[in-house]
Amino acid sequence: MSYSVHVLQDGYSRLEDGVMRANCTCTLVKGPNIVIVDTLTAWDKNVILSGLAKESIRCEDVNYAIATHGHSDHLGNLNLFTAATHIVGFTVSHKDQFFIHPFETGEPFKVDDALQVIPTPGHTTADVSVVVKTADQGKVVIAGDLFEREEDIADPSLWRHTAGSENPETQEKHRNKVLLLADYIVPGHGPMFKVTEAMKEAAKGDGSGQK
């Protein structure tokens, strides 16, 4: 059972003349199940369709369409994926059917042995991350705004204040957990980055990073 992770568009966030300009990182997971994570803003339909076409994927091929949380730049094109099960934060649905899953107790949503969705609240109270075991990159965590971008590890103000956090203490705990878990992280608003040993050691040194 082998998966691969493909970033369709790197996200960004920046202040320009007092206005926040932002869009999320959009990621495709290919393998036994096809998953798209964080579908950009509602104005980015063609970006999604073009990215999928380059990977020879059709909208109807997607099994799971996931928004790591409920902000508009992360769920703008979920309606393209009507054959898929949708996961928006802690909510799992298909058409008008809503399924109870106890994310709030820490329970992962297991798709298969190599793919699961885990609760990682903090940025909002219902954030999730997608954990993918790959053949060539090890364990990749598509983390949404749990991480704004790689630079927020050295500069926590980027996730605490620029991006905003509903519960910084909880977010920091889940950030450390993911740093210890992952080989690579796809953040909410920047390119995928490799988790270094220095990052893992720093996470171990924080009591909130314990599993």
PDB file of N, CA, C and O in Angstrom, residues 74-152:
ATOM      1  N   HIS A  74      -9.628  27.523   2.773  1.00  0.00           N
ATOM      2  CA  HIS A  74      -9.286  26.102   2.828  1.00  0.00           C
ATOM      3  C   HIS A  74     -10.395  25.201   2.287  1.00  0.00           C
ATOM      4  O   HIS A  74     -10.181  24.001   2.137  1.00  0.00           O
ATOM      5  N   LEU A  75     -11.567  25.759   1.988  1.00  0.00           N
ATOM      6  CA  LEU A  75     -12.684  24.904   1.574  1.00  0.00           C
ATOM      7  C   LEU A  75     -13.457  25.443   0.372  1.00  0.00           C
ATOM      8  O   LEU A  75     -14.566  25.012   0.079  1.00  0.00           O
ATOM      9  N   GLY A  76     -12.819  26.357  -0.381  1.00  0.00           N
ATOM     10  CA  GLY A  76     -13.542  27.065  -1.428  1.00  0.00           C
ATOM     11  C   GLY A  76     -14.015  26.243  -2.595  1.00  0.00           C
ATOM     12  O   GLY A  76     -14.901  26.682  -3.341  1.00  0.00           O
ATOM     13  N   ASN A  77     -13.456  25.038  -2.791  1.00  0.00           N
ATOM     14  CA  ASN A  77     -13.840  24.244  -3.959  1.00  0.00           C
ATOM     15  C   ASN A  77     -14.248  22.817  -3.598  1.00  0.00           C
ATOM     16  O   ASN A  77     -14.172  21.917  -4.437  1.00  0.00           O
ATOM     17  N   LEU A  78     -14.719  22.630  -2.392  1.00  0.00           N
ATOM     18  CA  LEU A  78     -15.195  21.292  -2.009  1.00  0.00           C
ATOM     19  C   LEU A  78     -16.323  20.814  -2.912  1.00  0.00           C
ATOM     20  O   LEU A  78     -16.489  19.611  -3.129  1.00  0.00           O
ATOM     21  N   ASN A  79     -17.091  21.756  -3.465  1.00  0.00           N
ATOM     22  CA  ASN A  79     -18.229  21.364  -4.307  1.00  0.00           C
ATOM     23  C   ASN A  79     -17.811  20.707  -5.618  1.00  0.00           C
ATOM     24  O   ASN A  79     -18.653  20.128  -6.318  1.00  0.00           O
ATOM     25  N   LEU A  80     -16.535  20.755  -5.954  1.00  0.00           N
ATOM     26  CA  LEU A  80     -16.059  20.036  -7.147  1.00  0.00           C
ATOM     27  C   LEU A  80     -16.019  18.534  -6.926  1.00  0.00           C
ATOM     28  O   LEU A  80     -15.981  17.766  -7.895  1.00  0.00           O
ATOM     29  N   PHE A  81     -16.063  18.111  -5.663  1.00  0.00           N
ATOM     30  CA  PHE A  81     -15.782  16.708  -5.332  1.00  0.00           C
ATOM     31  C   PHE A  81     -17.019  16.047  -4.736  1.00  0.00           C
ATOM     32  O   PHE A  81     -17.058  15.634  -3.583  1.00  0.00           O
ATOM     33  N   THR A  82     -18.050  15.926  -5.564  1.00  0.00           N
ATOM     34  CA  THR A  82     -19.338  15.421  -5.085  1.00  0.00           C
ATOM     35  C   THR A  82     -19.363  13.903  -4.930  1.00  0.00           C
ATOM     36  O   THR A  82     -20.280  13.367  -4.308  1.00  0.00           O
ATOM     37  N   ALA A  83     -18.377  13.204  -5.462  1.00  0.00           N
ATOM     38  CA  ALA A  83     -18.304  11.750  -5.256  1.00  0.00           C
ATOM     39  C   ALA A  83     -17.565  11.407  -3.965  1.00  0.00           C
ATOM     40  O   ALA A  83     -17.587  10.250  -3.530  1.00  0.00           O
ATOM     41  N   ALA A  84     -16.931  12.390  -3.368  1.00  0.00           N
ATOM     42  CA  ALA A  84     -16.045  12.148  -2.232  1.00  0.00           C
ATOM     43  C   ALA A  84     -16.776  12.283  -0.898  1.00  0.00           C
ATOM     44  O   ALA A  84     -17.793  12.966  -0.782  1.00  0.00           O
ATOM     45  N   THR A  85     -16.224  11.627   0.106  1.00  0.00           N
ATOM     46  CA  THR A  85     -16.562  11.937   1.487  1.00  0.00           C
ATOM     47  C   THR A  85     -15.845  13.222   1.867  1.00  0.00           C
ATOM     48  O   THR A  85     -14.662  13.385   1.569  1.00  0.00           O
ATOM     49  N   HIS A  86     -16.556  14.139   2.506  1.00  0.00           N
ATOM     50  CA  HIS A  86     -15.967  15.407   2.909  1.00  0.00           C
ATOM     51  C   HIS A  86     -15.648  15.381   4.397  1.00  0.00           C
ATOM     52  O   HIS A  86     -16.453  14.915   5.207  1.00  0.00           O
ATOM     53  N   ILE A  87     -14.471  15.864   4.729  1.00  0.00           N
ATOM     54  CA  ILE A  87     -14.091  16.074   6.125  1.00  0.00           C
ATOM     55  C   ILE A  87     -13.703  17.537   6.264  1.00  0.00           C
ATOM     56  O   ILE A  87     -12.735  17.994   5.644  1.00  0.00           O
ATOM     57  N   VAL A  88     -14.465  18.270   7.044  1.00  0.00           N
ATOM     58  CA  VAL A  88     -14.197  19.689   7.298  1.00  0.00           C
ATOM     59  C   VAL A  88     -13.977  19.832   8.791  1.00  0.00           C
ATOM     60  O   VAL A  88     -14.920  19.763   9.583  1.00  0.00           O
ATOM     61  N   GLY A  89     -12.714  20.004   9.187  1.00  0.00           N
ATOM     62  CA  GLY A  89     -12.421  19.988  10.606  1.00  0.00           C
ATOM     63  C   GLY A  89     -12.883  18.678  11.215  1.00  0.00           C
ATOM     64  O   GLY A  89     -12.544  17.594  10.724  1.00  0.00           O
ATOM     65  N   PHE A  90     -13.702  18.740  12.255  1.00  0.00           N
ATOM     66  CA  PHE A  90     -14.158  17.535  12.935  1.00  0.00           C
ATOM     67  C   PHE A  90     -15.429  16.944  12.325  1.00  0.00           C
ATOM     68  O   PHE A  90     -15.978  15.973  12.849  1.00  0.00           O
ATOM     69  N   THR A  91     -15.918  17.511  11.215  1.00  0.00           N
ATOM     70  CA  THR A  91     -17.183  17.078  10.616  1.00  0.00           C
ATOM     71  C   THR A  91     -16.922  16.174   9.415  1.00  0.00           C
ATOM     72  O   THR A  91     -16.184  16.535   8.500  1.00  0.00           O
ATOM     73  N   VAL A  92     -17.555  14.994   9.407  1.00  0.00           N
ATOM     74  CA  VAL A  92     -17.439  14.027   8.313  1.00  0.00           C
ATOM     75  C   VAL A  92     -18.810  13.873   7.672  1.00  0.00           C
ATOM     76  O   VAL A  92     -19.803  13.591   8.362  1.00  0.00           O
ATOM     77  N   SER A  93     -18.886  14.065   6.340  1.00  0.00           N
ATOM     78  CA  SER A  93     -20.198  14.009   5.685  1.00  0.00           C
ATOM     79  C   SER A  93     -20.080  13.524   4.253  1.00  0.00           C
ATOM     80  O   SER A  93     -19.010  13.560   3.632  1.00  0.00           O
ATOM     81  N   HIS A  94     -21.230  13.078   3.742  1.00  0.00           N
ATOM     82  CA  HIS A  94     -21.375  12.761   2.316  1.00  0.00           C
ATOM     83  C   HIS A  94     -22.812  13.108   1.937  1.00  0.00           C
ATOM     84  O   HIS A  94     -23.761  12.559   2.500  1.00  0.00           O
ATOM     85  N   LYS A  95     -22.959  14.028   0.998  1.00  0.00           N
ATOM     86  CA  LYS A  95     -24.275  14.559   0.633  1.00  0.00           C
ATOM     87  C   LYS A  95     -24.957  15.074   1.906  1.00  0.00           C
ATOM     88  O   LYS A  95     -24.393  15.926   2.597  1.00  0.00           O
ATOM     89  N   ASP A  96     -26.144  14.556   2.226  1.00  0.00           N
ATOM     90  CA  ASP A  96     -26.841  15.047   3.418  1.00  0.00           C
ATOM     91  C   ASP A  96     -26.657  14.134   4.621  1.00  0.00           C
ATOM     92  O   ASP A  96     -27.351  14.264   5.630  1.00  0.00           O
ATOM     93  N   GLN A  97     -25.687  13.238   4.535  1.00  0.00           N
ATOM     94  CA  GLN A  97     -25.414  12.311   5.635  1.00  0.00           C
ATOM     95  C   GLN A  97     -24.208  12.804   6.436  1.00  0.00           C
ATOM     96  O   GLN A  97     -23.145  13.059   5.872  1.00  0.00           O
ATOM     97  N   PHE A  98     -24.386  12.910   7.740  1.00  0.00           N
ATOM     98  CA  PHE A  98     -23.315  13.341   8.629  1.00  0.00           C
ATOM     99  C   PHE A  98     -22.983  12.208   9.589  1.00  0.00           C
ATOM    100  O   PHE A  98     -23.871  11.603  10.179  1.00  0.00           O
ATOM    101  N   PHE A  99     -21.695  11.919   9.687  1.00  0.00           N
ATOM    102  CA  PHE A  99     -21.238  10.748  10.427  1.00  0.00           C
ATOM    103  C   PHE A  99     -20.543  11.188  11.710  1.00  0.00           C
ATOM    104  O   PHE A  99     -19.731  12.114  11.704  1.00  0.00           O
ATOM    105  N   ILE A 100     -20.857  10.513  12.783  1.00  0.00           N
ATOM    106  CA  ILE A 100     -20.259  10.835  14.071  1.00  0.00           C
ATOM    107  C   ILE A 100     -18.883  10.191  14.155  1.00  0.00           C
ATOM    108  O   ILE A 100     -18.734   8.975  13.985  1.00  0.00           O
ATOM    109  N   HIS A 101     -17.862  11.024  14.369  1.00  0.00           N
ATOM    110  CA  HIS A 101     -16.524  10.502  14.645  1.00  0.00           C
ATOM    111  C   HIS A 101     -15.949  11.286  15.816  1.00  0.00           C
ATOM    112  O   HIS A 101     -15.954  12.527  15.796  1.00  0.00           O
ATOM    113  N   PRO A 102     -15.416  10.605  16.832  1.00  0.00           N
ATOM    114  CA  PRO A 102     -15.004  11.290  18.066  1.00  0.00           C
ATOM    115  C   PRO A 102     -13.626  11.951  17.986  1.00  0.00           C
ATOM    116  O   PRO A 102     -12.736  11.670  18.797  1.00  0.00           O
ATOM    117  N   PHE A 103     -13.439  12.850  17.011  1.00  0.00           N
ATOM    118  CA  PHE A 103     -12.186  13.604  16.953  1.00  0.00           C
ATOM    119  C   PHE A 103     -11.898  14.302  18.282  1.00  0.00           C
ATOM    120  O   PHE A 103     -10.742  14.414  18.708  1.00  0.00           O
ATOM    121  N   GLU A 104     -12.961  14.787  18.937  1.00  0.00           N
ATOM    122  CA  GLU A 104     -12.776  15.587  20.145  1.00  0.00           C
ATOM    123  C   GLU A 104     -12.146  14.788  21.284  1.00  0.00           C
ATOM    124  O   GLU A 104     -11.592  15.369  22.222  1.00  0.00           O
ATOM    125  N   THR A 105     -12.182  13.447  21.203  1.00  0.00           N
ATOM    126  CA  THR A 105     -11.535  12.613  22.227  1.00  0.00           C
ATOM    127  C   THR A 105     -10.112  12.226  21.830  1.00  0.00           C
ATOM    128  O   THR A 105      -9.451  11.482  22.553  1.00  0.00           O
ATOM    129  N   GLY A 106      -9.653  12.716  20.658  1.00  0.00           N
ATOM    130  CA  GLY A 106      -8.316  12.371  20.181  1.00  0.00           C
ATOM    131  C   GLY A 106      -8.280  11.197  19.232  1.00  0.00           C
ATOM    132  O   GLY A 106      -7.199  10.769  18.813  1.00  0.00           O
ATOM    133  N   GLU A 107      -9.445  10.684  18.848  1.00  0.00           N
ATOM    134  CA  GLU A 107      -9.521   9.490  18.008  1.00  0.00           C
ATOM    135  C   GLU A 107      -9.213   9.833  16.552  1.00  0.00           C
ATOM    136  O   GLU A 107      -9.888  10.665  15.939  1.00  0.00           O
ATOM    137  N   PRO A 108      -8.216   9.185  15.931  1.00  0.00           N
ATOM    138  CA  PRO A 108      -7.950   9.410  14.504  1.00  0.00           C
ATOM    139  C   PRO A 108      -9.073   8.827  13.638  1.00  0.00           C
ATOM    140  O   PRO A 108      -9.725   7.868  14.032  1.00  0.00           O
ATOM    141  N   PHE A 109      -9.264   9.419  12.471  1.00  0.00           N
ATOM    142  CA  PHE A 109     -10.141   8.851  11.444  1.00  0.00           C
ATOM    143  C   PHE A 109      -9.242   8.065  10.505  1.00  0.00           C
ATOM    144  O   PHE A 109      -8.474   8.640   9.742  1.00  0.00           O
ATOM    145  N   LYS A 110      -9.308   6.744  10.596  1.00  0.00           N
ATOM    146  CA  LYS A 110      -8.394   5.891   9.851  1.00  0.00           C
ATOM    147  C   LYS A 110      -8.991   5.508   8.500  1.00  0.00           C
ATOM    148  O   LYS A 110     -10.029   4.846   8.442  1.00  0.00           O
ATOM    149  N   VAL A 111      -8.349   5.953   7.424  1.00  0.00           N
ATOM    150  CA  VAL A 111      -8.769   5.562   6.081  1.00  0.00           C
ATOM    151  C   VAL A 111      -8.228   4.172   5.766  1.00  0.00           C
ATOM    152  O   VAL A 111      -8.958   3.290   5.313  1.00  0.00           O
ATOM    153  N   ASP A 112      -6.938   3.967   6.009  1.00  0.00           N
ATOM    154  CA  ASP A 112      -6.315   2.653   5.907  1.00  0.00           C
ATOM    155  C   ASP A 112      -5.022   2.680   6.718  1.00  0.00           C
ATOM    156  O   ASP A 112      -4.770   3.649   7.444  1.00  0.00           O
ATOM    157  N   ASP A 113      -4.212   1.643   6.607  1.00  0.00           N
ATOM    158  CA  ASP A 113      -3.017   1.546   7.452  1.00  0.00           C
ATOM    159  C   ASP A 113      -1.983   2.636   7.166  1.00  0.00           C
ATOM    160  O   ASP A 113      -1.103   2.887   8.000  1.00  0.00           O
ATOM    161  N   ALA A 114      -2.078   3.276   6.007  1.00  0.00           N
ATOM    162  CA  ALA A 114      -1.078   4.277   5.627  1.00  0.00           C
ATOM    163  C   ALA A 114      -1.629   5.690   5.557  1.00  0.00           C
ATOM    164  O   ALA A 114      -0.893   6.618   5.201  1.00  0.00           O
ATOM    165  N   LEU A 115      -2.890   5.865   5.906  1.00  0.00           N
ATOM    166  CA  LEU A 115      -3.525   7.177   5.743  1.00  0.00           C
ATOM    167  C   LEU A 115      -4.561   7.391   6.845  1.00  0.00           C
ATOM    168  O   LEU A 115      -5.474   6.579   7.011  1.00  0.00           O
ATOM    169  N   GLN A 116      -4.387   8.462   7.614  1.00  0.00           N
ATOM    170  CA  GLN A 116      -5.362   8.776   8.645  1.00  0.00           C
ATOM    171  C   GLN A 116      -5.458  10.284   8.848  1.00  0.00           C
ATOM    172  O   GLN A 116      -4.539  11.040   8.503  1.00  0.00           O
ATOM    173  N   VAL A 117      -6.577  10.702   9.411  1.00  0.00           N
ATOM    174  CA  VAL A 117      -6.823  12.102   9.737  1.00  0.00           C
ATOM    175  C   VAL A 117      -6.839  12.207  11.256  1.00  0.00           C
ATOM    176  O   VAL A 117      -7.579  11.476  11.925  1.00  0.00           O
ATOM    177  N   ILE A 118      -6.011  13.099  11.803  1.00  0.00           N
ATOM    178  CA  ILE A 118      -5.892  13.211  13.257  1.00  0.00           C
ATOM    179  C   ILE A 118      -6.340  14.593  13.720  1.00  0.00           C
ATOM    180  O   ILE A 118      -6.183  15.579  13.002  1.00  0.00           O
ATOM    181  N   PRO A 119      -6.914  14.685  14.925  1.00  0.00           N
ATOM    182  CA  PRO A 119      -7.291  15.995  15.449  1.00  0.00           C
ATOM    183  C   PRO A 119      -6.065  16.778  15.915  1.00  0.00           C
ATOM    184  O   PRO A 119      -5.232  16.253  16.650  1.00  0.00           O
ATOM    185  N   THR A 120      -5.955  18.031  15.470  1.00  0.00           N
ATOM    186  CA  THR A 120      -4.835  18.902  15.874  1.00  0.00           C
ATOM    187  C   THR A 120      -5.354  20.314  16.140  1.00  0.00           C
ATOM    188  O   THR A 120      -4.912  21.276  15.506  1.00  0.00           O
ATOM    189  N   PRO A 121      -6.297  20.469  17.056  1.00  0.00           N
ATOM    190  CA  PRO A 121      -6.881  21.784  17.293  1.00  0.00           C
ATOM    191  C   PRO A 121      -5.888  22.766  17.891  1.00  0.00           C
ATOM    192  O   PRO A 121      -4.847  22.392  18.416  1.00  0.00           O
ATOM    193  N   GLY A 122      -6.267  24.025  17.803  1.00  0.00           N
ATOM    194  CA  GLY A 122      -5.447  25.110  18.330  1.00  0.00           C
ATOM    195  C   GLY A 122      -5.661  26.362  17.497  1.00  0.00           C
ATOM    196  O   GLY A 122      -6.136  27.374  17.992  1.00  0.00           O
ATOM    197  N   HIS A 123      -5.325  26.306  16.214  1.00  0.00           N
ATOM    198  CA  HIS A 123      -5.615  27.438  15.314  1.00  0.00           C
ATOM    199  C   HIS A 123      -7.115  27.729  15.351  1.00  0.00           C
ATOM    200  O   HIS A 123      -7.537  28.872  15.489  1.00  0.00           O
ATOM    201  N   THR A 124      -7.934  26.680  15.209  1.00  0.00           N
ATOM    202  CA  THR A 124      -9.352  26.712  15.575  1.00  0.00           C
ATOM    203  C   THR A 124      -9.584  25.524  16.504  1.00  0.00           C
ATOM    204  O   THR A 124      -8.707  24.687  16.702  1.00  0.00           O
ATOM    205  N   THR A 125     -10.784  25.450  17.036  1.00  0.00           N
ATOM    206  CA  THR A 125     -11.073  24.375  17.991  1.00  0.00           C
ATOM    207  C   THR A 125     -11.277  23.028  17.320  1.00  0.00           C
ATOM    208  O   THR A 125     -11.389  22.015  18.013  1.00  0.00           O
ATOM    209  N   ALA A 126     -11.307  22.992  15.972  1.00  0.00           N
ATOM    210  CA  ALA A 126     -11.621  21.738  15.285  1.00  0.00           C
ATOM    211  C   ALA A 126     -10.684  21.462  14.109  1.00  0.00           C
ATOM    212  O   ALA A 126     -11.088  20.862  13.117  1.00  0.00           O
ATOM    213  N   ASP A 127      -9.416  21.884  14.213  1.00  0.00           N
ATOM    214  CA  ASP A 127      -8.453  21.588  13.137  1.00  0.00           C
ATOM    215  C   ASP A 127      -8.114  20.111  13.101  1.00  0.00           C
ATOM    216  O   ASP A 127      -8.032  19.436  14.135  1.00  0.00           O
ATOM    217  N   VAL A 128      -7.850  19.615  11.878  1.00  0.00           N
ATOM    218  CA  VAL A 128      -7.322  18.262  11.693  1.00  0.00           C
ATOM    219  C   VAL A 128      -6.085  18.315  10.805  1.00  0.00           C
ATOM    220  O   VAL A 128      -5.850  19.303  10.103  1.00  0.00           O
ATOM    221  N   SER A 129      -5.290  17.246  10.856  1.00  0.00           N
ATOM    222  CA  SER A 129      -4.139  17.064   9.972  1.00  0.00           C
ATOM    223  C   SER A 129      -4.225  15.688   9.333  1.00  0.00           C
ATOM    224  O   SER A 129      -4.803  14.763   9.910  1.00  0.00           O
ATOM    225  N   VAL A 130      -3.643  15.556   8.149  1.00  0.00           N
ATOM    226  CA  VAL A 130      -3.665  14.297   7.412  1.00  0.00           C
ATOM    227  C   VAL A 130      -2.270  13.676   7.470  1.00  0.00           C
ATOM    228  O   VAL A 130      -1.290  14.319   7.084  1.00  0.00           O
ATOM    229  N   VAL A 131      -2.188  12.445   7.958  1.00  0.00           N
ATOM    230  CA  VAL A 131      -0.919  11.740   8.120  1.00  0.00           C
ATOM    231  C   VAL A 131      -0.826  10.676   7.036  1.00  0.00           C
ATOM    232  O   VAL A 131      -1.693   9.802   6.943  1.00  0.00           O
ATOM    233  N   VAL A 132       0.241  10.763   6.226  1.00  0.00           N
ATOM    234  CA  VAL A 132       0.399   9.881   5.076  1.00  0.00           C
ATOM    235  C   VAL A 132       1.748   9.168   5.159  1.00  0.00           C
ATOM    236  O   VAL A 132       2.793   9.817   5.254  1.00  0.00           O
ATOM    237  N   LYS A 133       1.723   7.852   5.125  1.00  0.00           N
ATOM    238  CA  LYS A 133       2.960   7.080   5.022  1.00  0.00           C
ATOM    239  C   LYS A 133       3.282   6.893   3.549  1.00  0.00           C
ATOM    240  O   LYS A 133       2.512   6.305   2.799  1.00  0.00           O
ATOM    241  N   THR A 134       4.456   7.405   3.134  1.00  0.00           N
ATOM    242  CA  THR A 134       4.857   7.343   1.730  1.00  0.00           C
ATOM    243  C   THR A 134       6.082   6.455   1.571  1.00  0.00           C
ATOM    244  O   THR A 134       6.797   6.176   2.532  1.00  0.00           O
ATOM    245  N   ALA A 135       6.311   6.047   0.328  1.00  0.00           N
ATOM    246  CA  ALA A 135       7.452   5.182   0.043  1.00  0.00           C
ATOM    247  C   ALA A 135       8.756   5.964  -0.015  1.00  0.00           C
ATOM    248  O   ALA A 135       9.812   5.452   0.371  1.00  0.00           O
ATOM    249  N   ASP A 136       8.708   7.228  -0.471  1.00  0.00           N
ATOM    250  CA  ASP A 136       9.950   7.955  -0.736  1.00  0.00           C
ATOM    251  C   ASP A 136      10.233   9.110   0.224  1.00  0.00           C
ATOM    252  O   ASP A 136      11.367   9.579   0.315  1.00  0.00           O
ATOM    253  N   GLN A 137       9.216   9.572   0.966  1.00  0.00           N
ATOM    254  CA  GLN A 137       9.426  10.714   1.856  1.00  0.00           C
ATOM    255  C   GLN A 137       9.161  10.373   3.319  1.00  0.00           C
ATOM    256  O   GLN A 137       9.177  11.263   4.167  1.00  0.00           O
ATOM    257  N   GLY A 138       8.932   9.118   3.603  1.00  0.00           N
ATOM    258  CA  GLY A 138       8.603   8.752   4.977  1.00  0.00           C
ATOM    259  C   GLY A 138       7.201   9.200   5.322  1.00  0.00           C
ATOM    260  O   GLY A 138       6.278   9.126   4.506  1.00  0.00           O
ATOM    261  N   LYS A 139       7.022   9.712   6.523  1.00  0.00           N
ATOM    262  CA  LYS A 139       5.706  10.124   6.992  1.00  0.00           C
ATOM    263  C   LYS A 139       5.529  11.622   6.736  1.00  0.00           C
ATOM    264  O   LYS A 139       6.285  12.450   7.233  1.00  0.00           O
ATOM    265  N   VAL A 140       4.524  11.944   5.930  1.00  0.00           N
ATOM    266  CA  VAL A 140       4.209  13.333   5.596  1.00  0.00           C
ATOM    267  C   VAL A 140       2.938  13.720   6.342  1.00  0.00           C
ATOM    268  O   VAL A 140       1.937  12.996   6.285  1.00  0.00           O
ATOM    269  N   VAL A 141       2.968  14.851   7.033  1.00  0.00           N
ATOM    270  CA  VAL A 141       1.783  15.369   7.711  1.00  0.00           C
ATOM    271  C   VAL A 141       1.341  16.654   7.007  1.00  0.00           C
ATOM    272  O   VAL A 141       2.095  17.623   6.940  1.00  0.00           O
ATOM    273  N   ILE A 142       0.130  16.618   6.461  1.00  0.00           N
ATOM    274  CA  ILE A 142      -0.475  17.797   5.843  1.00  0.00           C
ATOM    275  C   ILE A 142      -1.250  18.489   6.955  1.00  0.00           C
ATOM    276  O   ILE A 142      -2.306  18.029   7.377  1.00  0.00           O
ATOM    277  N   ALA A 143      -0.690  19.589   7.466  1.00  0.00           N
ATOM    278  CA  ALA A 143      -1.069  20.093   8.783  1.00  0.00           C
ATOM    279  C   ALA A 143      -1.957  21.324   8.769  1.00  0.00           C
ATOM    280  O   ALA A 143      -2.338  21.809   9.837  1.00  0.00           O
ATOM    281  N   GLY A 144      -2.292  21.845   7.583  1.00  0.00           N
ATOM    282  CA  GLY A 144      -3.091  23.058   7.581  1.00  0.00           C
ATOM    283  C   GLY A 144      -2.424  24.154   8.392  1.00  0.00           C
ATOM    284  O   GLY A 144      -1.192  24.264   8.439  1.00  0.00           O
ATOM    285  N   ASP A 145      -3.220  24.958   9.087  1.00  0.00           N
ATOM    286  CA  ASP A 145      -2.668  26.116   9.783  1.00  0.00           C
ATOM    287  C   ASP A 145      -2.152  25.803  11.181  1.00  0.00           C
ATOM    288  O   ASP A 145      -1.856  26.725  11.957  1.00  0.00           O
ATOM    289  N   LEU A 146      -2.015  24.521  11.499  1.00  0.00           N
ATOM    290  CA  LEU A 146      -1.243  24.164  12.690  1.00  0.00           C
ATOM    291  C   LEU A 146       0.146  24.790  12.576  1.00  0.00           C
ATOM    292  O   LEU A 146       0.712  25.270  13.563  1.00  0.00           O
ATOM    293  N   PHE A 147       0.689  24.777  11.338  1.00  0.00           N
ATOM    294  CA  PHE A 147       1.923  25.484  10.987  1.00  0.00           C
ATOM    295  C   PHE A 147       1.580  26.481   9.884  1.00  0.00           C
ATOM    296  O   PHE A 147       1.025  26.094   8.852  1.00  0.00           O
ATOM    297  N   GLU A 148       1.926  27.744  10.079  1.00  0.00           N
ATOM    298  CA  GLU A 148       1.704  28.738   9.031  1.00  0.00           C
ATOM    299  C   GLU A 148       2.663  28.472   7.874  1.00  0.00           C
ATOM    300  O   GLU A 148       2.246  28.352   6.724  1.00  0.00           O
ATOM    301  N   ARG A 149       3.935  28.382   8.186  1.00  0.00           N
ATOM    302  CA  ARG A 149       4.967  27.984   7.235  1.00  0.00           C
ATOM    303  C   ARG A 149       6.210  27.621   8.044  1.00  0.00           C
ATOM    304  O   ARG A 149       6.241  27.805   9.257  1.00  0.00           O
ATOM    305  N   GLU A 150       7.230  27.104   7.382  1.00  0.00           N
ATOM    306  CA  GLU A 150       8.417  26.627   8.103  1.00  0.00           C
ATOM    307  C   GLU A 150       9.005  27.699   9.017  1.00  0.00           C
ATOM    308  O   GLU A 150       9.461  27.401  10.130  1.00  0.00           O
ATOM    309  N   GLU A 151       8.976  28.950   8.582  1.00  0.00           N
ATOM    310  CA  GLU A 151       9.605  30.027   9.344  1.00  0.00           C
ATOM    311  C   GLU A 151       8.956  30.249  10.706  1.00  0.00           C
ATOM    312  O   GLU A 151       9.541  30.877  11.585  1.00  0.00           O
ATOM    313  N   ASP A 152       7.739  29.741  10.903  1.00  0.00           N
ATOM    314  CA  ASP A 152       7.093  29.997  12.181  1.00  0.00           C
ATOM    315  C   ASP A 152       7.658  29.142  13.317  1.00  0.00           C
ATOM    316  O   ASP A 152       7.324  29.348  14.483  1.00  0.00           O
TER     317      ASP A 152
END
